[in-house]
Amino acid sequence: MTDKAKWAWTTLFLSLLVLLPGIYFYFSSPTEPPPEPPPEVLTPEPPSPIAVLIAEDRCDLAYPQLTALDTIQHEPTAQAHLEFQRAFCERMLKKPDRAYDRLRDLDLPTLDDYRRFWIA
């Protein structure tokens, strides 16, 4: 064998020695896991009839229903929600003094900015 042939075989062998592991890892990469199923869609609760009346600016019909409800039977967040609805209706029915008192009595730190803006 000539020197050129030895050089060619050595170069070919070294090239294959370097390239074959790379080719192996490139083509034998593990398959990707199947995609995760999409999260379940959360459906909101339907609004209460009182909330629908308030949304339609029918506070004259919603306020008697709100006053007829017994808030003691509800959990604290629902009580606060009902009190806020009452305050909103009282404000819309031109009874701002009652509404302000009711808002002041609500112990919700998230309402502080709104309460200050509304009473101002």
Coordinates of N, CA and C in Angstrom, one line a residue:
M1 N 0.8 -1.2 0.0 CA 0.0 0.0 0.0 C 0.9 1.2 0.0
T2 N 0.5 2.2 -0.8 CA 1.3 3.4 -0.8 C 1.0 4.3 0.4
D3 N 1.8 5.3 0.5 CA 1.6 6.2 1.6 C 0.3 7.0 1.5
K4 N -0.1 7.3 0.2 CA -1.3 8.1 0.0 C -2.5 7.2 0.4
A5 N -2.5 5.9 0.1 CA -3.6 5.1 0.4 C -3.7 4.9 2.0
K6 N -2.5 4.7 2.6 CA -2.5 4.6 4.1 C -3.1 5.9 4.7
W7 N -2.7 7.0 4.2 CA -3.2 8.3 4.7 C -4.7 8.4 4.4
A8 N -5.2 8.0 3.3 CA -6.6 8.0 3.0 C -7.4 7.1 3.9
W9 N -6.9 5.9 4.1 CA -7.6 5.0 5.0 C -7.6 5.5 6.5
T10 N -6.5 6.0 6.9 CA -6.4 6.6 8.3 C -7.4 7.7 8.4
T11 N -7.4 8.6 7.5 CA -8.4 9.7 7.5 C -9.8 9.3 7.5
L12 N -10.1 8.3 6.7 CA -11.5 7.7 6.6 C -11.8 7.1 8.0
F13 N -10.9 6.3 8.5 CA -11.2 5.7 9.8 C -11.4 6.7 10.9
L14 N -10.6 7.7 11.0 CA -10.7 8.7 12.1 C -12.0 9.5 11.9
S15 N -12.3 9.8 10.6 CA -13.6 10.5 10.3 C -14.8 9.7 10.8
L16 N -14.8 8.4 10.4 CA -15.9 7.6 10.8 C -16.0 7.4 12.4
L17 N -14.8 7.4 13.0 CA -14.7 7.2 14.4 C -15.3 8.5 15.1
V18 N -15.2 9.6 14.5 CA -15.8 10.8 15.1 C -17.2 11.0 14.7
L19 N -17.6 10.7 13.4 CA -18.9 11.0 13.0 C -19.9 9.9 13.3
L20 N -19.6 8.7 13.4 CA -20.6 7.6 13.7 C -21.3 7.8 15.0
P21 N -20.6 8.1 16.1 CA -21.3 8.3 17.4 C -22.3 9.5 17.3
G22 N -21.9 10.5 16.6 CA -22.8 11.6 16.4 C -24.0 11.3 15.6
I23 N -23.8 10.5 14.5 CA -24.9 10.1 13.7 C -25.8 9.2 14.5
Y24 N -25.2 8.3 15.3 CA -26.0 7.4 16.1 C -26.9 8.1 17.1
F25 N -26.3 9.1 17.8 CA -27.1 9.8 18.8 C -28.2 10.7 18.1
Y26 N -27.9 11.2 16.9 CA -28.8 12.1 16.2 C -30.1 11.3 15.8
F27 N -29.8 10.1 15.2 CA -31.0 9.3 14.7 C -31.6 8.4 15.8
S28 N -30.9 8.2 16.9 CA -31.5 7.3 17.9 C -32.0 8.1 19.1
S29 N -32.3 9.3 18.9 CA -32.8 10.1 20.0 C -34.1 9.5 20.5
P30 N -34.4 9.6 21.8 CA -35.6 9.0 22.3 C -36.8 9.7 21.8
T31 N -37.9 8.9 21.6 CA -39.1 9.5 21.1 C -39.6 10.5 22.1
E32 N -40.3 11.5 21.7 CA -40.8 12.5 22.5 C -42.1 11.9 23.2
P33 N -42.3 12.3 24.5 CA -43.5 11.8 25.2 C -44.7 12.4 24.5
P34 N -45.8 11.7 24.6 CA -47.0 12.2 24.0 C -47.4 13.5 24.7
P35 N -48.0 14.4 23.9 CA -48.4 15.7 24.6 C -49.4 15.5 25.6
E36 N -49.3 16.4 26.6 CA -50.3 16.3 27.7 C -51.7 16.7 27.2
P37 N -52.7 16.1 27.8 CA -54.1 16.5 27.3 C -54.3 17.9 27.7
P38 N -55.1 18.6 27.0 CA -55.4 20.0 27.4 C -56.2 20.0 28.7
P39 N -56.0 21.1 29.5 CA -56.7 21.1 30.7 C -58.2 21.2 30.5
E40 N -58.9 20.7 31.5 CA -60.4 20.7 31.4 C -60.8 22.2 31.5
V41 N -61.8 22.5 30.7 CA -62.4 23.8 30.7 C -63.3 24.0 31.9
L42 N -63.0 25.1 32.6 CA -63.8 25.4 33.8 C -65.0 26.2 33.3
T43 N -66.1 25.7 33.7 CA -67.4 26.4 33.4 C -67.8 27.2 34.6
P44 N -68.1 28.5 34.4 CA -68.5 29.3 35.5 C -69.9 29.0 35.9
E45 N -70.1 29.3 37.2 CA -71.5 29.0 37.7 C -72.4 30.0 37.1
P46 N -73.7 29.6 36.9 CA -74.6 30.5 36.3 C -74.9 31.6 37.4
P47 N -75.1 32.8 37.0 CA -75.4 33.9 37.9 C -76.7 33.7 38.6
S48 N -76.8 34.2 39.8 CA -78.0 34.1 40.6 C -79.1 35.0 40.0
P49 N -80.3 34.8 40.2 CA -81.4 35.7 39.7 C -81.2 37.1 40.2
I50 N -80.7 37.2 41.4 CA -80.5 38.6 42.0 C -79.4 39.3 41.2
A51 N -78.3 38.5 41.0 CA -77.2 39.1 40.2 C -77.6 39.5 38.8
V52 N -78.5 38.8 38.2 CA -79.0 39.1 36.9 C -79.8 40.4 36.9
L53 N -80.7 40.5 38.0 CA -81.4 41.7 38.1 C -80.5 43.0 38.3
I54 N -79.5 42.8 39.1 CA -78.6 43.9 39.4 C -77.8 44.3 38.1
A55 N -77.4 43.3 37.3 CA -76.8 43.5 36.1 C -77.7 44.2 35.1
E56 N -78.9 44.0 35.2 CA -79.9 44.7 34.3 C -80.4 46.0 34.8
D57 N -79.7 46.5 35.9 CA -80.1 47.8 36.6 C -81.5 47.7 37.1
R58 N -82.0 46.6 37.6 CA -83.3 46.4 38.2 C -83.2 46.3 39.7
C59 N -82.5 47.2 40.3 CA -82.3 47.2 41.7 C -83.6 47.3 42.5
D60 N -84.6 47.9 41.9 CA -85.9 48.0 42.5 C -86.5 46.7 42.8
L61 N -86.2 45.7 41.9 CA -86.7 44.3 42.1 C -85.7 43.4 42.9
A62 N -84.4 43.7 42.8 CA -83.4 42.9 43.5 C -83.3 43.2 45.0
Y63 N -83.5 44.5 45.3 CA -83.3 44.9 46.7 C -84.3 44.2 47.7
P64 N -85.6 44.1 47.4 CA -86.5 43.3 48.3 C -86.1 41.9 48.5
Q65 N -85.6 41.3 47.4 CA -85.1 39.9 47.5 C -83.9 39.8 48.4
L66 N -83.0 40.8 48.2 CA -81.8 40.7 49.1 C -82.1 40.9 50.5
T67 N -83.0 41.8 50.8 CA -83.4 42.0 52.2 C -84.1 40.9 52.8
A68 N -84.8 40.1 52.0 CA -85.5 38.9 52.5 C -84.6 37.7 52.8
L69 N -83.4 37.8 52.2 CA -82.4 36.7 52.5 C -81.9 36.7 53.9
D70 N -81.7 35.6 54.5 CA -81.1 35.5 55.8 C -79.6 35.3 55.6
T71 N -78.8 36.3 55.9 CA -77.3 36.2 55.6 C -76.6 35.3 56.6
I72 N -77.2 35.0 57.8 CA -76.6 34.2 58.8 C -76.4 32.8 58.3
Q73 N -77.3 32.3 57.4 CA -77.2 30.9 57.0 C -76.1 30.7 55.9
H74 N -75.5 31.8 55.4 CA -74.5 31.7 54.4 C -73.1 31.7 55.0
E75 N -72.1 31.3 54.2 CA -70.7 31.3 54.7 C -70.2 32.8 54.6
P76 N -69.1 33.1 55.3 CA -68.7 34.5 55.3 C -68.4 35.2 54.0
T77 N -67.9 34.5 53.0 CA -67.7 35.1 51.7 C -69.0 35.4 51.0
A78 N -70.0 34.5 51.2 CA -71.3 34.7 50.6 C -72.0 35.9 51.3
Q79 N -71.8 35.9 52.6 CA -72.4 37.0 53.4 C -71.9 38.4 52.9
A80 N -70.5 38.4 52.8 CA -69.9 39.7 52.3 C -70.4 40.0 50.9
H81 N -70.6 39.0 50.1 CA -71.1 39.3 48.7 C -72.5 39.8 48.7
L82 N -73.3 39.3 49.6 CA -74.7 39.7 49.7 C -74.8 41.2 50.3
E83 N -73.9 41.4 51.2 CA -73.9 42.8 51.8 C -73.4 43.8 50.7
F84 N -72.5 43.4 49.9 CA -72.0 44.3 48.9 C -73.1 44.5 47.9
Q85 N -73.9 43.5 47.5 CA -75.0 43.7 46.6 C -76.0 44.6 47.2
R86 N -76.3 44.4 48.5 CA -77.3 45.3 49.1 C -76.8 46.7 49.1
A87 N -75.5 47.0 49.4 CA -75.0 48.3 49.3 C -75.1 48.9 47.9
F88 N -74.8 48.1 46.9 CA -74.9 48.6 45.5 C -76.3 49.0 45.2
C89 N -77.3 48.1 45.6 CA -78.7 48.4 45.3 C -79.1 49.7 46.1
E90 N -78.7 49.8 47.3 CA -79.1 51.0 48.1 C -78.6 52.2 47.5
R91 N -77.4 52.1 46.9 CA -76.8 53.3 46.3 C -77.6 53.6 45.0
M92 N -78.0 52.6 44.3 CA -78.8 52.9 43.0 C -80.2 53.3 43.4
L93 N -80.7 53.0 44.5 CA -82.1 53.4 44.9 C -82.0 54.7 45.7
K94 N -81.0 55.4 45.6 CA -80.8 56.8 46.2 C -80.9 56.7 47.7
K95 N -80.3 55.7 48.3 CA -80.2 55.5 49.8 C -78.7 55.5 50.1
P96 N -77.9 56.5 49.8 CA -76.4 56.4 50.0 C -76.0 56.3 51.4
D97 N -76.7 56.9 52.4 CA -76.3 56.7 53.7 C -76.2 55.3 54.2
R98 N -77.3 54.6 53.9 CA -77.3 53.1 54.2 C -76.2 52.4 53.5
A99 N -76.0 52.7 52.3 CA -75.0 52.0 51.5 C -73.6 52.3 52.0
Y100 N -73.3 53.5 52.4 CA -72.0 53.9 53.0 C -71.8 53.1 54.3
D101 N -72.8 53.1 55.1 CA -72.7 52.4 56.4 C -72.5 50.9 56.2
R102 N -73.2 50.3 55.2 CA -73.0 48.9 54.9 C -71.6 48.6 54.4
L103 N -71.1 49.5 53.5 CA -69.8 49.3 53.0 C -68.7 49.5 54.1
R104 N -68.9 50.4 55.0 CA -67.9 50.6 56.1 C -67.9 49.3 57.0
D105 N -69.0 48.7 57.1 CA -69.1 47.5 58.0 C -68.5 46.3 57.3
L106 N -68.3 46.3 56.0 CA -67.7 45.1 55.4 C -66.2 45.1 55.7
D107 N -65.8 44.0 56.2 CA -64.4 43.8 56.5 C -63.6 43.1 55.4
L108 N -63.4 43.8 54.3 CA -62.7 43.2 53.2 C -61.6 44.1 52.8
P109 N -60.3 43.7 53.1 CA -59.2 44.6 52.7 C -59.1 44.9 51.2
T110 N -59.6 44.0 50.4 CA -59.5 44.2 49.0 C -60.4 45.3 48.5
L111 N -61.4 45.6 49.3 CA -62.4 46.7 49.0 C -62.0 48.1 49.5
D112 N -60.9 48.2 50.2 CA -60.5 49.5 50.7 C -60.4 50.6 49.7
D113 N -59.7 50.4 48.6 CA -59.6 51.4 47.6 C -60.9 51.7 47.0
Y114 N -61.7 50.7 46.7 CA -63.0 50.9 46.1 C -63.9 51.7 47.1
R115 N -63.8 51.3 48.3 CA -64.7 51.9 49.3 C -64.3 53.4 49.5
R116 N -63.0 53.7 49.5 CA -62.6 55.1 49.6 C -63.1 55.9 48.4
F117 N -63.0 55.3 47.2 CA -63.4 56.0 45.9 C -64.9 56.2 45.9
W118 N -65.6 55.3 46.4 CA -67.1 55.3 46.3 C -67.6 56.3 47.3
I119 N -67.1 56.4 48.5 CA -67.6 57.2 49.6 C -67.1 58.7 49.3
A120 N -66.1 58.9 48.6 CA -65.5 60.2 48.4 C -66.4 61.1 47.6

